[in-house]
mmCIF file of C-alpha atoms and ligand atoms in Angstrom:
data_model
loop_
_atom_site.group_PDB
_atom_site.id
_atom_site.type_symbol
_atom_site.label_atom_id
_atom_site.label_comp_id
_atom_site.label_asym_id
_atom_site.label_seq_id
_atom_site.Cartn_x
_atom_site.Cartn_y
_atom_site.Cartn_z
ATOM 1 C CA MET A 1292 0.000 0.000 0.000
ATOM 2 C CA ARG A 1293 1.352 3.488 -0.849
ATOM 3 C CA THR A 1294 2.397 4.819 2.524
ATOM 4 C CA GLY A 1295 3.249 8.358 3.593
ATOM 5 C CA ALA A 1296 5.565 8.626 6.585
ATOM 6 C CA VAL A 1297 5.542 11.577 8.973
ATOM 7 C CA ILE A 1298 8.648 11.871 11.146
ATOM 8 C CA VAL A 1299 8.025 14.247 14.041
ATOM 9 C CA ALA A 1300 11.292 15.939 14.902
ATOM 10 C CA ALA A 1301 10.141 19.347 16.162
ATOM 11 C CA GLY A 1302 10.736 18.789 19.875
ATOM 12 C CA SER A 1303 13.427 20.668 21.762
ATOM 13 C CA GLY A 1304 14.903 17.711 23.628
ATOM 14 C CA ASP A 1305 14.944 19.430 27.025
ATOM 15 C CA ARG A 1306 15.539 16.215 28.953
ATOM 16 C CA LEU A 1307 18.478 15.287 26.734
ATOM 17 C CA GLY A 1308 19.961 18.740 27.334
ATOM 18 C CA ALA A 1309 22.221 18.692 24.269
ATOM 19 C CA GLY A 1310 21.820 22.398 23.521
ATOM 20 C CA VAL A 1311 20.331 21.630 20.090
ATOM 21 C CA PRO A 1312 16.998 20.005 19.166
ATOM 22 C CA LYS A 1313 17.141 16.260 19.851
ATOM 23 C CA ALA A 1314 16.659 15.228 16.197
ATOM 24 C CA PHE A 1315 19.975 16.889 15.275
ATOM 25 C CA VAL A 1316 21.993 15.092 17.947
ATOM 26 C CA ARG A 1317 24.331 12.520 16.412
ATOM 27 C CA ALA A 1318 24.257 8.849 17.336
ATOM 28 C CA ALA A 1319 26.714 6.384 15.797
ATOM 29 C CA GLY A 1320 27.754 8.991 13.228
ATOM 30 C CA LEU A 1321 24.362 10.241 12.009
ATOM 31 C CA PRO A 1322 21.802 12.761 13.291
ATOM 32 C CA LEU A 1323 19.039 10.865 15.145
ATOM 33 C CA VAL A 1324 16.421 11.840 12.550
ATOM 34 C CA THR A 1325 18.497 10.432 9.681
ATOM 35 C CA TRP A 1326 18.291 6.868 11.024
ATOM 36 C CA SER A 1327 14.517 7.002 10.585
ATOM 37 C CA VAL A 1328 14.737 8.586 7.114
ATOM 38 C CA ARG A 1329 17.026 5.727 6.026
ATOM 39 C CA ALA A 1330 14.758 3.043 7.444
ATOM 40 C CA PHE A 1331 11.722 4.485 5.636
ATOM 41 C CA GLU A 1332 13.591 4.801 2.350
ATOM 42 C CA ASP A 1333 14.496 1.126 2.564
ATOM 43 C CA ALA A 1334 10.992 0.047 3.582
ATOM 44 C CA ARG A 1335 9.015 -1.558 0.782
ATOM 45 C CA ASP A 1336 5.820 0.466 1.124
ATOM 46 C CA VAL A 1337 6.911 4.021 1.923
ATOM 47 C CA THR A 1338 6.523 6.378 -1.051
ATOM 48 C CA ALA A 1339 6.855 9.815 0.595
ATOM 49 C CA ILE A 1340 8.407 11.164 3.787
ATOM 50 C CA VAL A 1341 7.505 14.427 5.529
ATOM 51 C CA ILE A 1342 9.810 15.685 8.253
ATOM 52 C CA VAL A 1343 8.387 18.035 10.869
ATOM 53 C CA CYS A 1344 11.140 20.204 12.317
ATOM 54 C CA PRO A 1345 11.562 23.019 14.827
ATOM 55 C CA PRO A 1346 10.075 26.199 13.293
ATOM 56 C CA GLY A 1347 12.771 28.236 11.540
ATOM 57 C CA GLN A 1348 15.182 25.299 11.298
ATOM 58 C CA GLU A 1349 14.008 23.883 7.973
ATOM 59 C CA ARG A 1350 17.354 24.671 6.354
ATOM 60 C CA GLU A 1351 19.338 23.048 9.168
ATOM 61 C CA MET A 1352 17.122 19.979 8.870
ATOM 62 C CA SER A 1353 17.669 19.749 5.143
ATOM 63 C CA ALA A 1354 21.448 19.988 5.680
ATOM 64 C CA ALA A 1355 21.367 17.450 8.512
ATOM 65 C CA ILE A 1356 19.631 14.726 6.521
ATOM 66 C CA GLY A 1357 21.437 15.352 3.212
ATOM 67 C CA THR A 1358 19.936 14.371 -0.132
ATOM 68 C CA HIS A 1359 17.113 11.886 0.125
ATOM 69 C CA GLY A 1360 14.828 11.688 -2.896
ATOM 70 C CA MET A 1361 11.898 10.349 -0.934
ATOM 71 C CA VAL A 1362 11.684 13.383 1.366
ATOM 72 C CA HIS A 1363 8.589 15.145 0.044
ATOM 73 C CA ALA A 1364 8.596 18.134 2.417
ATOM 74 C CA ILE A 1365 10.190 19.588 5.534
ATOM 75 C CA VAL A 1366 7.595 21.575 7.482
ATOM 76 C CA PRO A 1367 7.594 23.525 10.764
ATOM 77 C CA GLY A 1368 6.094 21.836 13.814
ATOM 78 C CA GLY A 1369 3.753 23.091 16.507
ATOM 79 C CA SER A 1370 3.752 23.658 20.245
ATOM 80 C CA SER A 1371 2.735 20.062 21.053
ATOM 81 C CA ARG A 1372 3.638 16.704 19.522
ATOM 82 C CA GLN A 1373 0.149 16.227 18.102
ATOM 83 C CA ARG A 1374 0.173 19.701 16.524
ATOM 84 C CA SER A 1375 3.419 18.690 14.859
ATOM 85 C CA VAL A 1376 1.810 15.455 13.644
ATOM 86 C CA ALA A 1377 -1.108 17.467 12.209
ATOM 87 C CA ALA A 1378 1.304 19.695 10.271
ATOM 88 C CA GLY A 1379 3.064 16.634 8.894
ATOM 89 C CA ILE A 1380 -0.101 14.860 7.790
ATOM 90 C CA ALA A 1381 -1.328 18.034 6.053
ATOM 91 C CA ALA A 1382 1.887 18.140 3.995
ATOM 92 C CA LEU A 1383 1.711 14.522 2.720
ATOM 93 C CA PRO A 1384 0.697 13.770 -0.882
ATOM 94 C CA HIS A 1385 -3.032 13.045 -1.206
ATOM 95 C CA ASP A 1386 -2.606 9.729 -3.004
ATOM 96 C CA VAL A 1387 -1.297 7.701 -0.055
ATOM 97 C CA GLY A 1388 -3.505 4.902 1.252
ATOM 98 C CA ALA A 1389 -1.694 4.590 4.573
ATOM 99 C CA ILE A 1390 -0.136 7.136 6.911
ATOM 100 C CA LEU A 1391 2.623 6.240 9.321
ATOM 101 C CA VAL A 1392 3.670 8.505 12.198
ATOM 102 C CA HIS A 1393 7.070 8.062 13.823
ATOM 103 C CA ASP A 1394 9.194 9.860 16.439
ATOM 104 C CA ALA A 1395 12.631 10.973 15.254
ATOM 105 C CA ALA A 1396 13.675 10.077 18.799
ATOM 106 C CA ARG A 1397 13.345 6.325 17.959
ATOM 107 C CA PRO A 1398 16.306 5.613 15.671
ATOM 108 C CA LEU A 1399 16.224 1.803 16.048
ATOM 109 C CA ILE A 1400 13.289 1.520 13.616
ATOM 110 C CA THR A 1401 13.906 -1.021 10.842
ATOM 111 C CA PRO A 1402 12.471 -1.416 7.314
ATOM 112 C CA GLY A 1403 11.264 -4.853 8.390
ATOM 113 C CA LEU A 1404 9.157 -3.460 11.224
ATOM 114 C CA VAL A 1405 7.630 -0.873 8.877
ATOM 115 C CA GLY A 1406 6.719 -3.614 6.403
ATOM 116 C CA ARG A 1407 5.127 -5.812 9.059
ATOM 117 C CA LEU A 1408 3.030 -2.906 10.383
ATOM 118 C CA VAL A 1409 1.845 -1.724 6.961
ATOM 119 C CA SER A 1410 0.956 -5.239 5.778
ATOM 120 C CA ARG A 1411 -1.371 -5.672 8.774
ATOM 121 C CA LEU A 1412 -3.437 -2.670 7.681
ATOM 122 C CA ARG A 1413 -5.232 -5.188 5.485
ATOM 123 C CA LEU A 1414 -6.879 -6.398 8.698
ATOM 124 C CA HIS A 1415 -7.019 -3.226 10.804
ATOM 125 C CA ASP A 1416 -7.713 0.514 10.545
ATOM 126 C CA ALA A 1417 -4.829 1.260 12.877
ATOM 127 C CA ILE A 1418 -1.827 -0.645 14.181
ATOM 128 C CA ILE A 1419 0.973 0.514 16.453
ATOM 129 C CA ALA A 1420 4.327 -0.793 17.629
ATOM 130 C CA ALA A 1421 4.000 -1.617 21.320
ATOM 131 C CA ALA A 1422 5.456 -4.034 23.840
ATOM 132 C CA PRO A 1423 4.129 -5.692 26.990
ATOM 133 C CA VAL A 1424 5.372 -4.001 30.164
ATOM 134 C CA ALA A 1425 8.081 -6.142 31.765
ATOM 135 C CA ASP A 1426 8.703 -4.364 35.080
ATOM 136 C CA THR A 1427 6.569 -4.696 38.196
ATOM 137 C CA LEU A 1428 4.621 -1.434 38.385
ATOM 138 C CA LYS A 1429 4.291 0.733 41.510
ATOM 139 C CA ARG A 1430 2.007 3.709 42.056
ATOM 140 C CA ALA A 1431 3.836 6.409 44.033
ATOM 141 C CA ASP A 1432 2.435 8.587 46.789
ATOM 142 C CA ALA A 1433 3.208 12.305 47.094
ATOM 143 C CA GLN A 1434 6.514 11.523 48.868
ATOM 144 C CA GLY A 1435 7.676 9.157 46.141
ATOM 145 C CA ASN A 1436 7.121 6.074 48.295
ATOM 146 C CA VAL A 1437 5.154 3.064 47.151
ATOM 147 C CA ASP A 1438 1.411 3.529 47.497
ATOM 148 C CA ALA A 1439 0.453 0.331 45.694
ATOM 149 C CA THR A 1440 1.610 -2.360 43.285
ATOM 150 C CA VAL A 1441 -0.296 -2.097 40.024
ATOM 151 C CA ASP A 1442 -1.286 -5.282 38.213
ATOM 152 C CA ARG A 1443 0.659 -5.224 34.959
ATOM 153 C CA ALA A 1444 -1.417 -7.922 33.272
ATOM 154 C CA GLY A 1445 -2.559 -6.602 29.916
ATOM 155 C CA LEU A 1446 -0.464 -3.419 30.105
ATOM 156 C CA TRP A 1447 1.636 -2.510 27.075
ATOM 157 C CA GLY A 1448 3.932 0.434 26.383
ATOM 158 C CA ALA A 1449 3.015 2.308 23.200
ATOM 159 C CA GLN A 1450 5.807 3.110 20.739
ATOM 160 C CA THR A 1451 6.051 4.365 17.189
ATOM 161 C CA PRO A 1452 5.605 3.775 14.256
ATOM 162 C CA GLN A 1453 1.835 4.105 14.467
ATOM 163 C CA VAL A 1454 0.172 3.300 11.130
ATOM 164 C CA PHE A 1455 -3.349 4.143 9.968
ATOM 165 C CA ARG A 1456 -5.496 3.903 6.892
ATOM 166 C CA ALA A 1457 -5.113 7.413 5.490
ATOM 167 C CA HIS A 1458 -8.799 8.357 5.519
ATOM 168 C CA VAL A 1459 -9.103 7.187 9.132
ATOM 169 C CA ILE A 1460 -6.298 9.316 10.568
ATOM 170 C CA ARG A 1461 -7.251 12.293 8.402
ATOM 171 C CA SER A 1462 -10.786 12.197 9.832
ATOM 172 C CA VAL A 1463 -9.399 11.873 13.377
ATOM 173 C CA PHE A 1464 -7.379 15.065 12.977
ATOM 174 C CA ALA A 1465 -10.206 16.858 11.138
ATOM 175 C CA THR A 1466 -12.370 16.443 14.246
ATOM 176 C CA ALA A 1467 -9.722 17.297 16.892
ATOM 177 C CA ASP A 1468 -10.024 20.563 18.807
ATOM 178 C CA ASP A 1469 -7.243 22.681 20.329
ATOM 179 C CA ALA A 1470 -7.557 21.057 23.761
ATOM 180 C CA GLU A 1471 -7.081 17.576 22.308
ATOM 181 C CA LEU A 1472 -4.126 18.652 20.152
ATOM 182 C CA ASP A 1473 -2.502 20.099 23.281
ATOM 183 C CA SER A 1474 -3.129 17.140 25.577
ATOM 184 C CA ALA A 1475 -3.059 13.926 23.517
ATOM 185 C CA THR A 1476 0.307 12.162 23.593
ATOM 186 C CA ASP A 1477 -0.137 9.839 20.621
ATOM 187 C CA CYS A 1478 -2.281 9.360 17.523
ATOM 188 C CA ALA A 1479 -3.612 5.980 18.627
ATOM 189 C CA GLY A 1480 -5.152 7.593 21.724
ATOM 190 C CA MET A 1481 -7.016 10.074 19.533
ATOM 191 C CA ALA A 1482 -8.295 7.219 17.347
ATOM 192 C CA GLU A 1483 -9.372 5.133 20.369
ATOM 193 C CA ARG A 1484 -11.421 8.059 21.682
ATOM 194 C CA ARG A 1485 -13.437 7.893 18.444
ATOM 195 C CA GLY A 1486 -14.102 4.186 18.775
ATOM 196 C CA ILE A 1487 -11.557 3.115 16.179
ATOM 197 C CA GLY A 1488 -9.967 -0.255 16.938
ATOM 198 C CA VAL A 1489 -6.193 -0.127 17.315
ATOM 199 C CA ALA A 1490 -4.083 -3.282 16.983
ATOM 200 C CA MET A 1491 -0.627 -3.682 18.516
ATOM 201 C CA LEU A 1492 2.477 -5.379 17.166
ATOM 202 C CA ASP A 1493 5.448 -6.194 19.398
ATOM 203 C CA PRO A 1494 8.621 -5.391 17.389
ATOM 204 C CA GLY A 1495 10.439 -8.139 19.271
ATOM 205 C CA ALA A 1496 13.609 -5.999 19.232
ATOM 206 C CA PRO A 1497 14.675 -2.813 21.015
ATOM 207 C CA ASN A 1498 12.762 0.204 19.694
ATOM 208 C CA MET A 1499 13.480 2.589 22.539
ATOM 209 C CA LYS A 1500 12.998 6.344 22.553
ATOM 210 C CA VAL A 1501 15.978 8.556 23.270
ATOM 211 C CA THR A 1502 14.967 10.781 26.153
ATOM 212 C CA THR A 1503 18.100 11.109 28.332
ATOM 213 C CA GLN A 1504 21.873 11.006 27.820
ATOM 214 C CA ALA A 1505 21.881 7.428 29.123
ATOM 215 C CA ASP A 1506 19.372 6.466 26.397
ATOM 216 C CA LEU A 1507 21.612 8.100 23.808
ATOM 217 C CA ARG A 1508 24.618 6.048 24.912
ATOM 218 C CA LEU A 1509 22.548 2.879 24.761
ATOM 219 C CA VAL A 1510 21.227 3.472 21.213
ATOM 220 C CA GLU A 1511 24.773 4.346 20.091
ATOM 221 C CA VAL A 1512 25.827 0.852 21.119
ATOM 222 C CA LEU A 1513 22.821 -0.770 19.446
ATOM 223 C CA LEU A 1514 23.140 1.243 16.221
ATOM 224 C CA GLY A 1515 26.830 0.513 16.024
ATOM 225 C CA SER A 1516 26.483 -3.227 16.525
ATOM 226 C CA GLY A 1517 25.226 -4.048 13.018
ATOM 227 C CA ARG A 1518 21.648 -4.950 13.816
ATOM 228 C CA ILE A 1519 19.759 -7.159 11.392
ATOM 229 C CA ALA A 1520 16.901 -5.194 9.789
HETATM 230 N N1 LIG B 1757 7.840 16.482 19.004
HETATM 231 C C1 LIG B 1757 7.433 17.339 17.979
HETATM 232 N N2 LIG B 1757 6.843 18.535 18.295
HETATM 233 C C2 LIG B 1757 6.678 18.908 19.570
HETATM 234 C C3 LIG B 1757 7.087 18.036 20.633
HETATM 235 C C4 LIG B 1757 7.673 16.828 20.301
HETATM 236 O O1 LIG B 1757 7.598 17.019 16.810
HETATM 237 N N3 LIG B 1757 6.125 20.099 19.842
HETATM 238 C C5 LIG B 1757 8.477 15.202 18.641
HETATM 239 C C6 LIG B 1757 9.926 15.101 19.129
HETATM 240 O O2 LIG B 1757 10.807 15.725 18.191
HETATM 241 C C7 LIG B 1757 10.136 13.607 19.277
HETATM 242 C C8 LIG B 1757 8.717 13.080 19.551
HETATM 243 O O3 LIG B 1757 7.805 14.139 19.279
HETATM 244 O O4 LIG B 1757 10.649 13.009 18.097
HETATM 245 C C9 LIG B 1757 8.556 12.577 20.985
HETATM 246 O O5 LIG B 1757 8.747 13.659 21.889
HETATM 247 P P1 LIG B 1757 9.826 13.703 23.045
HETATM 248 O O6 LIG B 1757 10.571 12.424 23.122
HETATM 249 O O7 LIG B 1757 9.170 14.258 24.250
HETATM 250 O O8 LIG B 1757 10.900 14.763 22.456
HETATM 251 P P2 LIG B 1757 11.158 16.265 22.921
HETATM 252 O O9 LIG B 1757 9.853 16.942 23.163
HETATM 253 O O10 LIG B 1757 12.069 16.847 21.907
HETATM 254 O O11 LIG B 1757 11.971 16.043 24.279
HETATM 255 P P3 LIG B 1757 11.705 16.760 25.708
HETATM 256 O O12 LIG B 1757 10.289 16.413 26.075
HETATM 257 O O13 LIG B 1757 12.742 16.175 26.611
HETATM 258 O O14 LIG B 1757 11.905 18.246 25.452
HETATM 259 MG MG1 LIG B 1758 8.555 16.224 24.773
#
């Protein structure tokens, strides 16, 4: 299926504290965002990529990623992740049948994972990368002590890519108001609120998000170790 990929890379990366937006930070020799661009270019189904970047840094983004024929547009992001996603979706070509949304902060994405997600759109309106929670979960009290142990049965951690039939995600965003665009933390949550079924696929391999310096060191090791796509 012709698939348009939106890479959201407009965040500032405050928790990483690198002094530049997180997407520009290098890991294993490439800017974080470039790892995702490469994976999408090598994925069977992706026909167009839109990169959403910090407003005013379109030129820096273009220089950071270099020449990639599949990059359809580089557009400025918004004040929340979901506003950035909306800007990216609006800039995609109209002929795509599927829309994939991915965080630039997840550079371990592989073409194989993209292919597995897109192929399952035959069965679902929406499917996201996600993994069952492995740790025992505690709810904290105001002092940061344990208030309770939370049953983790059935709990999964949502990741990206999140893939949707194009008309489905376009209608989700067409009906979102400012409050929802400010508060929602992923596209799947917005779809769920409208009664759209969302399937999950466990990548079965690390697909972590770079949030802190420790995360960055870890993905450097994983990116440098010649993973199998
Ligand atoms: N993002 C975005 N636009 C925003 C906020 C976030 O495009 N207004 C993107 C980020 O670039 C990132 C993804 O959403 O790829 C997930 O966000 P997060 O990991 O929180 O990144 P940052 O917001 O950049 O980091 P921090 O919260 O530490 O500032
Ligand atoms: Mg953030």
